[in-house]
Tab-separated table of C-alpha atoms and ligand atoms in Angstrom:
chain	number	residue	atom	x	y	z
A	1	MET	CA	132.495	224.189	119.784
A	2	ILE	CA	129.753	221.625	119.166
A	3	ASP	CA	129.082	223.298	115.805
A	4	ARG	CA	132.774	222.918	114.882
A	5	MET	CA	132.816	219.295	116.006
A	6	MET	CA	129.639	218.497	114.037
A	7	ALA	CA	131.099	220.198	110.946
A	8	MET	CA	134.260	218.091	111.257
A	9	GLN	CA	132.144	214.940	111.497
A	10	THR	CA	130.197	215.929	108.365
A	11	GLU	CA	133.307	216.824	106.386
A	12	HIS	CA	135.672	214.043	107.489
A	13	GLY	CA	133.512	211.292	108.999
A	14	HIS	CA	135.225	211.604	112.389
A	15	THR	CA	135.597	214.230	115.069
A	16	PHE	CA	136.103	214.540	118.832
A	17	TRP	CA	133.194	212.321	119.801
A	18	VAL	CA	131.087	212.549	122.951
A	19	MET	CA	131.870	209.904	125.584
A	20	GLU	CA	128.967	208.331	127.467
A	21	ARG	CA	129.119	205.912	130.389
A	22	ARG	CA	127.999	202.366	129.680
A	23	GLY	CA	128.427	198.856	131.069
A	24	GLU	CA	126.526	196.634	133.457
A	25	ARG	CA	127.041	198.791	136.525
A	26	HIS	CA	127.016	202.222	134.891
A	27	GLY	CA	124.943	201.904	131.754
A	28	ASP	CA	123.229	205.233	132.271
A	29	GLY	CA	124.626	207.168	129.307
A	30	GLN	CA	126.041	209.875	131.544
A	31	PHE	CA	128.163	212.424	129.705
A	32	LEU	CA	131.863	211.827	130.486
A	33	GLY	CA	133.693	214.083	128.050
A	34	MET	CA	135.008	213.842	124.536
A	35	CYS	CA	137.635	211.867	122.693
A	36	GLY	CA	138.475	211.576	119.026
A	37	PHE	CA	140.820	212.623	116.300
A	38	CYS	CA	141.085	215.325	113.691
A	39	PRO	CA	142.854	215.735	110.362
A	40	PRO	CA	146.212	217.537	110.213
A	41	ARG	CA	145.874	221.206	111.200
A	42	ALA	CA	148.588	223.799	111.784
A	43	PRO	CA	151.024	223.618	113.420
A	44	LEU	CA	150.744	219.813	113.038
A	45	ALA	CA	151.243	217.871	109.817
A	46	GLU	CA	149.697	214.617	111.057
A	47	TYR	CA	146.353	213.393	112.322
A	48	GLU	CA	145.872	214.256	115.998
A	49	ILE	CA	144.109	212.303	118.741
A	50	GLY	CA	142.797	214.188	121.765
A	51	TRP	CA	140.538	214.034	124.814
A	52	ARG	CA	138.924	216.120	127.513
A	53	LEU	CA	137.029	214.547	130.400
A	54	ALA	CA	134.608	216.037	132.898
A	55	ARG	CA	136.385	216.326	136.261
A	56	ALA	CA	134.109	213.709	137.856
A	57	ALA	CA	135.175	211.208	135.186
A	58	TRP	CA	138.906	211.389	135.919
A	59	GLY	CA	140.794	208.565	137.579
A	60	GLN	CA	138.662	205.673	136.308
A	61	GLY	CA	140.285	204.736	133.027
A	62	PHE	CA	137.555	206.183	130.799
A	63	GLY	CA	140.094	208.287	128.889
A	64	THR	CA	142.338	205.323	128.227
A	65	GLU	CA	139.422	203.123	127.158
A	66	SER	CA	138.113	205.806	124.807
A	67	ALA	CA	141.501	206.652	123.322
A	68	ARG	CA	142.172	202.983	122.566
A	69	ALA	CA	138.788	202.722	120.853
A	70	VAL	CA	139.535	205.856	118.829
A	71	LEU	CA	142.905	204.469	117.715
A	72	ASP	CA	141.299	201.161	116.736
A	73	TRP	CA	138.688	203.033	114.713
A	74	ALA	CA	141.286	205.257	113.029
A	75	TRP	CA	143.546	202.375	111.996
A	76	ALA	CA	140.542	200.387	110.722
A	77	HIS	CA	138.842	203.156	108.752
A	78	ARG	CA	141.631	205.499	107.646
A	79	THR	CA	145.050	204.993	106.058
A	80	MET	CA	147.367	207.396	107.896
A	81	PRO	CA	150.686	205.829	108.952
A	82	THR	CA	150.958	207.714	112.245
A	83	ILE	CA	148.873	209.661	114.765
A	84	VAL	CA	150.194	212.306	117.143
A	85	ALA	CA	148.971	213.839	120.384
A	86	ILE	CA	150.045	217.121	121.923
A	87	THR	CA	149.667	218.711	125.303
A	88	THR	CA	151.204	221.398	127.409
A	89	ARG	CA	154.492	220.194	128.890
A	90	GLU	CA	153.135	220.246	132.458
A	91	ASN	CA	150.021	218.132	131.780
A	92	ALA	CA	151.241	214.972	133.481
A	93	LYS	CA	147.822	213.259	133.371
A	94	SER	CA	147.457	213.678	129.636
A	95	ARG	CA	151.055	212.593	129.058
A	96	ALA	CA	150.465	209.497	131.207
A	97	LEU	CA	147.400	208.651	129.130
A	98	MET	CA	149.462	208.980	125.944
A	99	GLU	CA	151.995	206.545	127.353
A	100	ARG	CA	149.288	204.103	128.502
A	101	ILE	CA	147.949	203.826	124.967
A	102	GLY	CA	151.420	203.163	123.566
A	103	MET	CA	152.401	206.598	122.273
A	104	ALA	CA	156.067	207.608	122.427
A	105	TYR	CA	157.365	211.029	123.434
A	106	ALA	CA	159.295	212.763	120.638
A	107	PRO	CA	161.618	215.016	122.663
A	108	HIS	CA	163.094	216.720	119.610
A	109	GLU	CA	159.644	217.924	118.597
A	110	ASP	CA	158.821	220.070	121.634
A	111	PHE	CA	157.286	223.341	120.429
A	112	ASP	CA	155.695	226.570	121.609
A	113	HIS	CA	152.004	226.546	120.724
A	114	PRO	CA	151.413	229.480	118.368
A	115	ALA	CA	147.876	230.075	119.669
A	116	LEU	CA	149.188	230.919	123.155
A	117	LEU	CA	150.933	234.092	124.296
A	118	GLU	CA	154.681	234.014	124.876
A	119	THR	CA	154.008	234.819	128.523
A	120	ASP	CA	151.573	231.910	128.954
A	121	ARG	CA	153.136	229.117	131.017
A	122	LEU	CA	151.006	226.615	129.071
A	123	ARG	CA	152.738	227.581	125.807
A	124	PRO	CA	155.531	224.956	125.831
A	125	HIS	CA	154.060	221.819	124.290
A	126	VAL	CA	155.189	218.231	123.885
A	127	LEU	CA	154.373	215.815	121.086
A	128	TYR	CA	153.776	212.081	121.264
A	129	ARG	CA	153.373	209.728	118.308
A	130	ILE	CA	152.128	206.228	117.566
A	131	ALA	CA	152.610	204.268	114.354
A	132	ARG	CA	150.013	202.112	112.666
A	133	PRO	CA	150.324	198.591	114.096
A	134	LYS	CA	151.782	196.042	111.712
A	135	SER	CA	149.043	193.641	110.664
B	1	COA	C1	143.917	214.206	130.515
B	1	COA	C2	142.775	213.477	131.198
B	1	COA	C3	141.786	212.949	130.154
B	1	COA	C4	143.364	212.309	131.991
B	1	COA	O1	142.375	211.739	132.824
B	1	COA	P1	142.705	210.442	133.698
B	1	COA	O2	141.493	210.160	134.494
B	1	COA	O3	143.991	210.634	134.395
B	1	COA	O4	142.929	209.305	132.580
B	1	COA	P2	142.137	207.954	132.390
B	1	COA	O5	140.699	208.219	132.148
B	1	COA	O6	142.876	207.190	131.365
B	1	COA	O7	142.256	207.254	133.809
B	1	COA	C5	143.510	206.825	134.303
B	1	COA	C6	143.475	206.860	135.803
B	1	COA	O8	142.418	206.016	136.243
B	1	COA	C7	142.973	204.902	136.961
B	1	COA	N1	142.192	203.730	136.555
B	1	COA	C8	141.209	203.184	137.287
B	1	COA	N2	140.641	202.176	136.616
B	1	COA	C9	141.294	202.088	135.422
B	1	COA	C10	141.155	201.231	134.302
B	1	COA	N3	140.229	200.259	134.274
B	1	COA	N4	141.962	201.429	133.239
B	1	COA	C11	142.895	202.387	133.260
B	1	COA	N5	143.070	203.241	134.311
B	1	COA	C12	142.263	203.081	135.383
B	1	COA	C13	144.429	204.855	136.598
B	1	COA	O9	145.195	204.294	137.617
B	1	COA	C14	144.733	206.341	136.429
B	1	COA	O10	144.822	206.964	137.688
B	1	COA	P3	146.207	207.616	138.212
B	1	COA	O11	146.518	208.751	137.275
B	1	COA	O12	145.870	208.071	139.587
B	1	COA	O13	147.207	206.518	138.119
B	1	COA	C15	142.020	214.402	132.170
B	1	COA	O14	142.909	214.789	133.186
B	1	COA	C16	141.444	215.653	131.497
B	1	COA	O15	140.440	215.593	130.802
B	1	COA	N6	142.061	216.813	131.752
B	1	COA	C17	141.571	218.078	131.283
B	1	COA	C18	141.641	218.251	129.798
B	1	COA	C19	142.980	217.931	129.255
B	1	COA	O16	144.019	218.147	129.891
B	1	COA	N7	142.949	217.384	128.047
B	1	COA	C20	144.157	217.038	127.341
B	1	COA	C21	144.653	218.195	126.613
B	1	COA	S1	145.889	217.637	125.526
């Protein structure tokens, strides 16, 4: 996976970046997870933001802080009009994060993820979207 992420960084100048802890109290560089965005890839036709945090890093706002920084970077350095995020329908924590950073659920765009088996309960996915802020 790291090889794929490094290749994306080389090809596109962005990827799902590593998150490290910083700040006055916690400036120890501890690995927290990853957060970033990728170019459109099937089945999506838009840029996609995403995240995955180590279990010990949940519940402290690190995902929200990172996702906001990723959005800021994307709007500043790229020209796409919108960014989407997807997750399995049941992933309430990820959906809550999407809402915290201002993404809106697109209920008509629910889909079954093609990479998952029809019997997999994680197959039903939801899509959220955010538009480039007006400057
Ligand atoms: C999805 C995932 C990143 C969400 O993690 P999270 O810790 O809930 O999200 P955040 O880092 O934004 O933290 C928000 C939580 O911290 C709390 N919090 C504490 N301090 C905070 C702060 N300064 N700012 C924001 N939230 C803060 C919030 O109240 C919230 O807790 P709550 O859910 O109990 O209300 C995490 O569950 C995860 O990595 N899951 C596994 C992988 C995964 O599902 N990835 C997504 C696939 S699409």
